[in-house]
Coordinates of C-alpha atoms in Angstrom, one line a residue:
M1 CA 11.7 -73.0 -42.1
R2 CA 12.1 -70.8 -38.9
N3 CA 14.2 -68.3 -40.3
T4 CA 12.6 -67.8 -43.7
T5 CA 10.8 -64.7 -44.5
L6 CA 6.9 -64.6 -45.4
K7 CA 7.8 -64.1 -48.8
Q8 CA 9.8 -67.1 -48.7
R9 CA 7.0 -69.5 -47.2
L10 CA 4.4 -68.2 -49.6
L11 CA 6.7 -68.9 -52.5
Y12 CA 7.2 -72.4 -51.0
L13 CA 3.5 -72.8 -50.8
W14 CA 2.8 -71.6 -53.9
I15 CA 5.5 -74.7 -55.6
C16 CA 3.6 -77.2 -53.4
M17 CA 0.2 -76.2 -54.6
I18 CA 1.7 -76.2 -58.3
G19 CA 3.0 -79.6 -58.0
A20 CA -0.2 -80.9 -56.4
Y21 CA -2.0 -79.6 -59.5
T22 CA 0.4 -80.9 -62.0
Q23 CA 0.0 -84.2 -60.2
V24 CA -3.8 -84.1 -60.7
V25 CA -4.1 -82.9 -64.0
H26 CA -1.0 -85.7 -65.1
A27 CA -3.3 -88.4 -63.4
Q28 CA -6.3 -87.1 -65.4
S29 CA -4.6 -86.7 -68.6
T30 CA -3.1 -90.2 -68.4
D31 CA -6.6 -91.9 -67.3
P32 CA -8.1 -93.3 -70.5
F33 CA -11.3 -93.5 -68.4
Q34 CA -11.8 -89.8 -67.5
G35 CA -14.9 -88.1 -68.7
E36 CA -13.6 -85.1 -70.6
K37 CA -11.3 -87.5 -72.5
L38 CA -14.1 -89.9 -73.7
Y39 CA -16.2 -86.9 -74.2
A40 CA -13.7 -85.8 -76.6
D41 CA -13.7 -89.0 -78.6
V42 CA -17.4 -88.7 -78.7
K43 CA -17.3 -85.2 -80.5
K44 CA -14.6 -86.4 -82.9
Y45 CA -16.9 -88.9 -83.8
V46 CA -19.7 -87.0 -84.3
S47 CA -17.6 -84.3 -86.1
F48 CA -17.1 -86.7 -89.2
G49 CA -20.7 -86.3 -90.0
I50 CA -23.2 -88.8 -91.6
H51 CA -21.9 -92.6 -90.6
R52 CA -23.9 -94.7 -93.0
T53 CA -22.1 -97.9 -94.2
A54 CA -19.2 -96.9 -96.8
S55 CA -20.1 -93.3 -96.5
E56 CA -17.3 -90.7 -96.2
G57 CA -17.6 -90.2 -92.5
D58 CA -17.8 -93.9 -91.9
I59 CA -14.4 -94.2 -93.7
E60 CA -12.9 -91.2 -91.9
T61 CA -13.9 -93.0 -88.8
S62 CA -12.5 -96.3 -89.4
T63 CA -9.2 -94.4 -90.2
W64 CA -9.3 -92.3 -87.1
I65 CA -9.9 -95.7 -85.0
Q66 CA -6.9 -97.6 -86.5
K67 CA -4.4 -95.0 -85.9
R68 CA -6.0 -95.1 -82.2
L69 CA -5.0 -98.9 -81.7
E70 CA -1.6 -98.7 -83.3
I71 CA -0.4 -95.9 -81.3
N72 CA -1.5 -98.3 -78.5
G73 CA 0.7 -100.9 -80.0
F74 CA -1.9 -102.8 -81.7
L75 CA -1.3 -104.7 -85.1
T76 CA -4.4 -103.4 -87.1
S77 CA -5.9 -104.2 -90.6
F78 CA -9.1 -103.2 -92.3
T79 CA -11.8 -106.0 -93.2
Y80 CA -13.7 -105.4 -96.1
F81 CA -17.2 -106.5 -97.6
P82 CA -19.0 -105.6 -100.7
V83 CA -21.9 -103.0 -100.4
K84 CA -24.5 -101.6 -103.1
Q85 CA -25.2 -98.8 -101.1
F86 CA -27.6 -95.8 -101.8
F87 CA -25.7 -92.4 -101.2
L88 CA -28.7 -89.8 -100.8
E89 CA -28.3 -86.3 -101.7
K90 CA -32.2 -85.0 -100.8
A91 CA -35.5 -86.3 -100.0
A92 CA -38.7 -84.4 -99.9
V93 CA -42.5 -84.4 -99.9
D94 CA -43.2 -80.9 -101.9
I95 CA -46.6 -79.6 -100.6
K96 CA -48.2 -76.5 -102.1
G97 CA -44.8 -74.8 -102.2
H98 CA -43.6 -76.2 -98.7
S99 CA -41.0 -78.8 -98.6
V100 CA -40.8 -81.2 -96.2
E101 CA -37.8 -83.0 -95.3
A102 CA -37.7 -87.0 -95.9
F103 CA -35.8 -89.9 -95.4
P104 CA -36.0 -93.2 -97.7
L105 CA -36.7 -96.5 -96.0
W106 CA -33.8 -98.7 -97.5
Y107 CA -33.2 -100.4 -99.7
V108 CA -33.9 -97.9 -102.4
K109 CA -34.9 -98.8 -106.1
D110 CA -34.6 -95.7 -108.0
P111 CA -31.7 -93.3 -107.0
A112 CA -33.7 -90.4 -108.7
V113 CA -37.1 -90.4 -108.9
K114 CA -40.4 -88.0 -108.4
V115 CA -43.8 -88.9 -107.8
K116 CA -46.6 -86.4 -108.0
S117 CA -50.1 -87.8 -107.0
E118 CA -53.2 -87.4 -104.4
V119 CA -52.4 -89.0 -101.0
V120 CA -54.6 -91.1 -99.2
D121 CA -54.4 -91.6 -95.5
L122 CA -54.8 -95.6 -94.8
S123 CA -55.2 -95.1 -91.1
G124 CA -58.5 -96.7 -90.3
N125 CA -59.3 -97.3 -93.7
A126 CA -57.0 -100.0 -95.3
K127 CA -59.9 -100.8 -98.0
T128 CA -59.6 -97.3 -100.0
D129 CA -58.8 -97.3 -103.4
I130 CA -54.9 -96.4 -103.7
R131 CA -54.1 -97.2 -107.1
H132 CA -52.1 -94.7 -108.8
K133 CA -51.9 -92.5 -105.6
I134 CA -49.4 -92.1 -102.6
A135 CA -50.4 -93.7 -99.6
L136 CA -50.0 -92.5 -95.9
V137 CA -49.2 -94.8 -93.4
R138 CA -47.5 -94.8 -90.0
L139 CA -44.7 -96.8 -88.8
P140 CA -44.0 -98.4 -85.4
P141 CA -41.6 -97.2 -83.0
G142 CA -38.1 -99.1 -82.6
G143 CA -36.1 -98.0 -85.5
Q144 CA -35.8 -101.7 -87.0
I145 CA -37.4 -102.9 -90.0
T146 CA -39.5 -106.4 -89.1
K147 CA -41.5 -108.9 -90.7
S148 CA -44.6 -106.8 -89.6
I149 CA -43.9 -103.9 -91.5
I150 CA -42.3 -105.5 -94.7
Q151 CA -46.0 -107.3 -94.8
A152 CA -47.8 -104.4 -94.2
L153 CA -45.8 -102.1 -97.2
D154 CA -45.5 -105.1 -99.5
S155 CA -49.6 -105.3 -99.3
V156 CA -50.1 -101.6 -99.9
V157 CA -47.4 -101.8 -102.8
N158 CA -49.3 -105.1 -104.4
A159 CA -52.6 -102.6 -103.9
G160 CA -51.3 -100.4 -106.5
A161 CA -49.6 -97.3 -104.7
Q162 CA -47.4 -95.4 -106.8
A163 CA -45.3 -94.4 -103.5
I164 CA -45.4 -94.4 -99.7
I165 CA -45.2 -91.9 -97.1
A166 CA -44.6 -93.2 -93.7
I167 CA -45.0 -91.1 -90.3
S168 CA -42.4 -92.4 -87.7
T169 CA -43.5 -92.9 -84.5
N170 CA -41.8 -90.8 -81.3
K171 CA -42.1 -88.5 -78.5
V172 CA -39.7 -85.9 -80.0
G173 CA -41.5 -85.5 -83.1
E174 CA -38.5 -86.0 -85.3
I175 CA -37.6 -88.4 -88.3
V176 CA -36.6 -92.0 -87.3
A177 CA -34.7 -94.6 -89.7
Y178 CA -35.0 -98.0 -89.7
N179 CA -32.2 -100.7 -89.9
T180 CA -32.9 -102.5 -92.6
T181 CA -32.2 -106.6 -93.1
R182 CA -30.0 -108.3 -95.6
D183 CA -32.2 -110.4 -97.6
L184 CA -35.1 -107.7 -98.1
Q185 CA -35.1 -106.5 -102.1
P186 CA -35.5 -103.1 -102.8
W187 CA -38.7 -101.2 -102.6
K188 CA -40.6 -101.6 -105.6
V189 CA -42.1 -98.1 -105.2
P190 CA -40.7 -95.0 -103.3
V191 CA -40.9 -95.1 -99.4
V192 CA -39.8 -92.2 -97.6
I193 CA -40.1 -91.4 -93.8
I194 CA -41.3 -87.9 -92.2
A195 CA -41.3 -86.8 -89.0
P196 CA -44.2 -86.7 -86.9
K197 CA -43.9 -82.9 -86.5
D198 CA -44.4 -82.7 -90.2
S199 CA -47.3 -84.8 -90.4
A200 CA -50.0 -82.1 -90.1
H201 CA -48.9 -80.5 -93.8
I202 CA -49.5 -84.1 -95.3
L203 CA -52.9 -84.5 -93.3
K204 CA -54.3 -81.5 -94.4
V205 CA -53.6 -81.9 -98.2
V206 CA -55.2 -85.4 -97.8
A207 CA -58.5 -83.7 -96.4
Q208 CA -58.2 -81.4 -99.6
K209 CA -57.2 -84.0 -102.0
T210 CA -54.2 -81.8 -103.4
P211 CA -51.5 -83.5 -105.2
V212 CA -47.9 -83.5 -103.6
T213 CA -44.6 -84.2 -105.3
L214 CA -42.5 -86.9 -103.7
S215 CA -38.8 -86.8 -104.7
I216 CA -35.7 -89.1 -104.0
K217 CA -32.3 -87.8 -105.3
G218 CA -29.0 -89.7 -105.0
T219 CA -26.8 -92.5 -106.4
I220 CA -26.3 -96.1 -106.2
K221 CA -22.8 -97.4 -105.9
A222 CA -21.3 -101.0 -105.7
V223 CA -18.4 -100.1 -103.0
Q224 CA -16.4 -101.8 -100.5
A225 CA -17.3 -101.1 -96.6
R226 CA -14.6 -101.6 -94.3
S227 CA -14.2 -102.3 -90.2
V228 CA -11.0 -102.0 -88.2
L229 CA -9.6 -105.1 -86.7
G230 CA -6.7 -104.8 -84.0
K231 CA -4.8 -107.2 -82.2
I232 CA -2.6 -107.5 -79.3
G233 CA -1.2 -110.1 -76.6
S234 CA 0.2 -113.6 -77.5
G235 CA -1.8 -115.9 -75.3
E236 CA -3.7 -118.7 -76.0
K237 CA -7.1 -117.8 -75.2
Y238 CA -9.1 -114.7 -77.0
V239 CA -10.8 -111.7 -75.5
I240 CA -12.9 -109.5 -78.2
I241 CA -14.2 -106.4 -77.7
S242 CA -16.2 -105.2 -80.5
T243 CA -18.3 -101.8 -81.2
P244 CA -20.5 -100.9 -84.2
I245 CA -19.1 -97.3 -85.9
S246 CA -21.7 -97.0 -88.7
G247 CA -25.2 -95.8 -88.4
W248 CA -27.7 -93.3 -90.2
F249 CA -26.9 -90.1 -89.1
T250 CA -24.2 -88.4 -86.7
C251 CA -24.9 -91.2 -83.7
G252 CA -23.5 -88.8 -81.2
G253 CA -25.1 -90.9 -78.3
E254 CA -26.2 -94.2 -80.2
R255 CA -22.9 -95.1 -81.7
G256 CA -20.2 -92.3 -79.6
P257 CA -20.2 -93.7 -76.0
G258 CA -19.4 -97.2 -77.0
V259 CA -16.6 -96.0 -79.8
A260 CA -15.0 -93.7 -76.7
V261 CA -15.2 -96.3 -74.3
F262 CA -13.7 -98.9 -77.1
N263 CA -10.4 -96.0 -77.7
A264 CA -10.1 -96.2 -73.9
L265 CA -10.1 -99.7 -73.4
A266 CA -7.7 -100.4 -76.2
E267 CA -5.3 -98.0 -74.3
W268 CA -5.8 -99.5 -71.0
I269 CA -5.6 -103.0 -72.2
S270 CA -2.1 -102.2 -74.0
K271 CA -0.7 -101.3 -70.6
Q272 CA -1.7 -104.7 -68.4
N273 CA 0.1 -107.1 -70.0
L274 CA -2.1 -110.0 -69.6
P275 CA -1.9 -113.5 -70.7
Y276 CA -4.4 -113.2 -73.5
T277 CA -4.5 -112.4 -77.0
F278 CA -7.1 -109.4 -77.4
L279 CA -9.0 -108.5 -80.6
F280 CA -10.8 -105.2 -80.9
T281 CA -13.2 -105.1 -84.0
A282 CA -15.0 -102.0 -84.9
N283 CA -17.6 -103.1 -87.1
S284 CA -19.5 -101.1 -90.0
G285 CA -22.5 -102.3 -91.6
H286 CA -24.7 -102.1 -88.4
E287 CA -27.6 -100.3 -89.9
L288 CA -27.2 -103.1 -92.7
D289 CA -28.6 -106.2 -90.7
N290 CA -24.8 -106.0 -88.8
T291 CA -23.2 -107.0 -92.0
G292 CA -19.6 -106.1 -90.5
A293 CA -20.1 -108.2 -87.5
H294 CA -21.4 -111.2 -89.7
V295 CA -18.2 -111.0 -91.7
F296 CA -15.8 -110.6 -88.7
I297 CA -17.3 -113.8 -87.3
G298 CA -17.6 -115.6 -90.6
Q299 CA -14.0 -115.0 -91.5
Y300 CA -11.6 -113.6 -88.8
A301 CA -13.4 -114.3 -85.1
P302 CA -11.4 -117.6 -83.2
K303 CA -13.8 -120.5 -82.5
P304 CA -16.4 -119.8 -79.3
E305 CA -14.0 -122.6 -77.4
D306 CA -11.0 -120.3 -77.8
V307 CA -12.6 -117.2 -76.6
H308 CA -12.4 -116.6 -72.7
L309 CA -14.7 -113.6 -73.1
W310 CA -16.5 -111.1 -75.6
L311 CA -17.4 -107.8 -74.4
H312 CA -20.1 -105.6 -76.9
L313 CA -20.3 -101.8 -76.5
G314 CA -23.4 -101.1 -78.2
A315 CA -25.9 -98.3 -78.9
G316 CA -26.6 -96.0 -76.3
I317 CA -24.6 -97.2 -73.3
A318 CA -24.2 -93.8 -71.8
T319 CA -27.2 -91.6 -72.8
R320 CA -29.1 -88.8 -71.1
E321 CA -32.5 -89.6 -69.6
W322 CA -35.0 -87.4 -71.4
K323 CA -37.7 -85.6 -69.2
S324 CA -40.7 -84.6 -71.6
S325 CA -42.4 -81.1 -71.1
P326 CA -44.9 -78.9 -72.5
S327 CA -41.8 -77.2 -74.1
G328 CA -40.5 -80.1 -75.7
G329 CA -38.5 -81.7 -72.9
T330 CA -34.7 -81.8 -71.5
K331 CA -32.1 -83.9 -71.3
L332 CA -31.0 -84.5 -68.0
N333 CA -27.4 -85.5 -66.7
T334 CA -28.7 -88.7 -65.5
V335 CA -28.4 -92.1 -67.6
D336 CA -31.3 -93.6 -69.1
P337 CA -32.5 -96.3 -67.0
L338 CA -34.0 -98.5 -69.6
R339 CA -30.5 -99.3 -71.1
N340 CA -30.2 -103.0 -71.2
I341 CA -26.8 -104.6 -69.6
M342 CA -26.9 -108.4 -71.4
Y343 CA -24.4 -111.0 -70.0
S344 CA -24.4 -114.6 -70.2
E345 CA -25.4 -116.5 -67.2
N346 CA -21.7 -117.5 -66.2
M347 CA -20.9 -114.0 -65.5
E348 CA -23.5 -112.9 -63.3
A349 CA -21.4 -112.4 -60.4
S350 CA -18.9 -110.0 -62.3
I351 CA -22.0 -108.2 -63.5
L352 CA -23.7 -107.5 -60.4
S353 CA -20.5 -106.5 -58.6
G354 CA -18.9 -104.3 -61.8
F355 CA -22.1 -102.5 -62.2
E356 CA -23.3 -102.1 -59.0
G357 CA -24.9 -98.9 -58.5
Q358 CA -25.3 -98.5 -62.3
P359 CA -28.7 -97.8 -63.4
G360 CA -29.8 -100.4 -66.4
K361 CA -31.8 -103.4 -66.9
R362 CA -29.9 -106.4 -66.0
W363 CA -30.6 -109.0 -68.7
K364 CA -29.3 -112.5 -68.6
V365 CA -29.4 -113.9 -72.0
E366 CA -31.3 -117.3 -72.3
E367 CA -32.2 -117.1 -75.7
Q368 CA -31.3 -114.3 -78.0
A369 CA -29.7 -110.6 -77.1
L370 CA -30.3 -107.4 -78.8
G371 CA -28.3 -105.8 -81.5
E372 CA -24.6 -107.4 -82.6
L373 CA -24.6 -109.4 -79.3
S374 CA -27.6 -111.1 -80.7
V375 CA -25.2 -112.5 -83.3
V376 CA -22.6 -113.3 -81.0
S377 CA -24.8 -115.3 -78.4
A378 CA -26.2 -116.7 -81.7
H379 CA -22.9 -118.3 -82.8
G380 CA -22.1 -120.0 -79.8
Y381 CA -20.0 -117.9 -78.0
K382 CA -20.6 -118.9 -74.1
R383 CA -19.0 -116.0 -72.2
F384 CA -19.7 -112.4 -73.1
F385 CA -21.5 -108.9 -71.8
G386 CA -23.0 -106.0 -73.5
I387 CA -24.7 -103.0 -73.3
A388 CA -27.1 -101.7 -75.7
Y389 CA -30.2 -99.3 -75.8
G390 CA -32.5 -97.5 -78.3
H391 CA -32.6 -94.2 -76.6
T392 CA -34.7 -91.2 -77.2
F393 CA -32.8 -89.8 -80.1
H394 CA -31.9 -93.1 -81.4
H395 CA -31.8 -93.0 -85.4
M396 CA -32.8 -89.1 -85.5
P397 CA -30.6 -86.6 -87.1
S398 CA -30.5 -84.7 -84.0
D399 CA -28.6 -87.4 -82.0
D400 CA -25.4 -85.9 -81.7
E401 CA -22.9 -85.1 -78.5
T402 CA -25.4 -83.8 -76.6
T403 CA -27.5 -86.8 -75.9
T404 CA -24.3 -87.9 -73.4
S405 CA -22.0 -86.1 -71.0
P406 CA -18.7 -86.7 -69.5
Q407 CA -19.9 -87.8 -66.3
L408 CA -22.4 -90.7 -67.5
L409 CA -19.2 -91.8 -70.0
E410 CA -17.0 -92.0 -67.4
E411 CA -19.3 -94.0 -64.8
I412 CA -20.0 -96.3 -67.6
A413 CA -16.3 -96.8 -68.4
H414 CA -15.3 -97.6 -64.9
A415 CA -18.0 -100.0 -64.5
I416 CA -16.7 -102.2 -67.4
Q417 CA -13.1 -102.0 -66.5
K418 CA -14.2 -103.2 -63.1
T419 CA -16.0 -106.0 -64.8
L420 CA -13.2 -106.9 -67.1
E421 CA -10.9 -106.6 -64.0
L422 CA -13.0 -109.3 -62.3
E423 CA -13.5 -111.6 -65.3
L424 CA -9.7 -111.2 -66.4
Q425 CA -8.5 -111.9 -62.5
L426 CA -6.8 -108.2 -62.3
S427 CA -9.0 -107.6 -58.8
K428 CA -8.5 -109.7 -55.8

């Protein structure tokens, strides 16, 4: 280039720079684990709205995931199961002209009901006469109906309460919905949950003995819920990758990261030509005692002896750490270190290597795991790993895409990819 002009040299340099930039952009666009791509999937998932089992948002989600699997060469189908579902329109507690938002505790008996009565606070005074009144109770944190909660609420109902208002327990002051159990019967009286931030309104009328009106409006329908099943490959041994897709609200941090990594893994696996048959199952019915997972294992999953590995992408796999403050708190761009990285004993070496440097509690499963992975371990599958955690906004209406980030998604996706490479012998 000795005889070239300065303009020609600058043009050559500009072309080289454009070429290099194009290569970087192309590499990012073709990398399924690139953070912005994963985050776009979380936002898409949230955009479908409420994700309760068999809701419109749940159905739209399963259609979207099916199309993503098909684009990557999977044979797909929907797996159906019946649900008697309550479709909520509104629940509230009206207090002297002020309406406090409420959320029913599943399962709901009467889809349209109003109860007007005095509220009696049972805190520290369980022997109070609550006949024909509304009882005020507190629910423990966790977002899961337990035997102790059922027994406590049943005792209140048996004592003659007309309805129950339950204050959820959490550090951000919001309503928390509670997963139910499959064998739980509908509550004999209306039971609704209110947010801690609204409890002062209730406590004020308790002291004044002013009646309030508790109302629930919606419909109960017998419907068909559905999960998505995708299959690719022809190996004798199976690799199963599962994630729940349903939940109480928009579930941005609870379900979104798992769904995004699920989609990315489908794209990545489709290009590997591995000697396995891969089953990808995206299960609805999670908040209804993991119904979709039970249906998959009972009707569609291969026998444990035919499965080489099971990966489960559970709740909150890449959610922001929350820092409380007098002004309310902040979502940090660091992952919540309390998430659970669970695995069978025979996977310990791969987990320690694949998740090296990743925050989270390592949990070698010896008896029972968490979430839907508990269903997997209970049915005798011997080689598995998964991630699950009830993050700060778990089961809350405000759990949207802002509870995760591109950086956190990319970090966990690559950790999972590395672990799979070790287990599928892609890494030497």
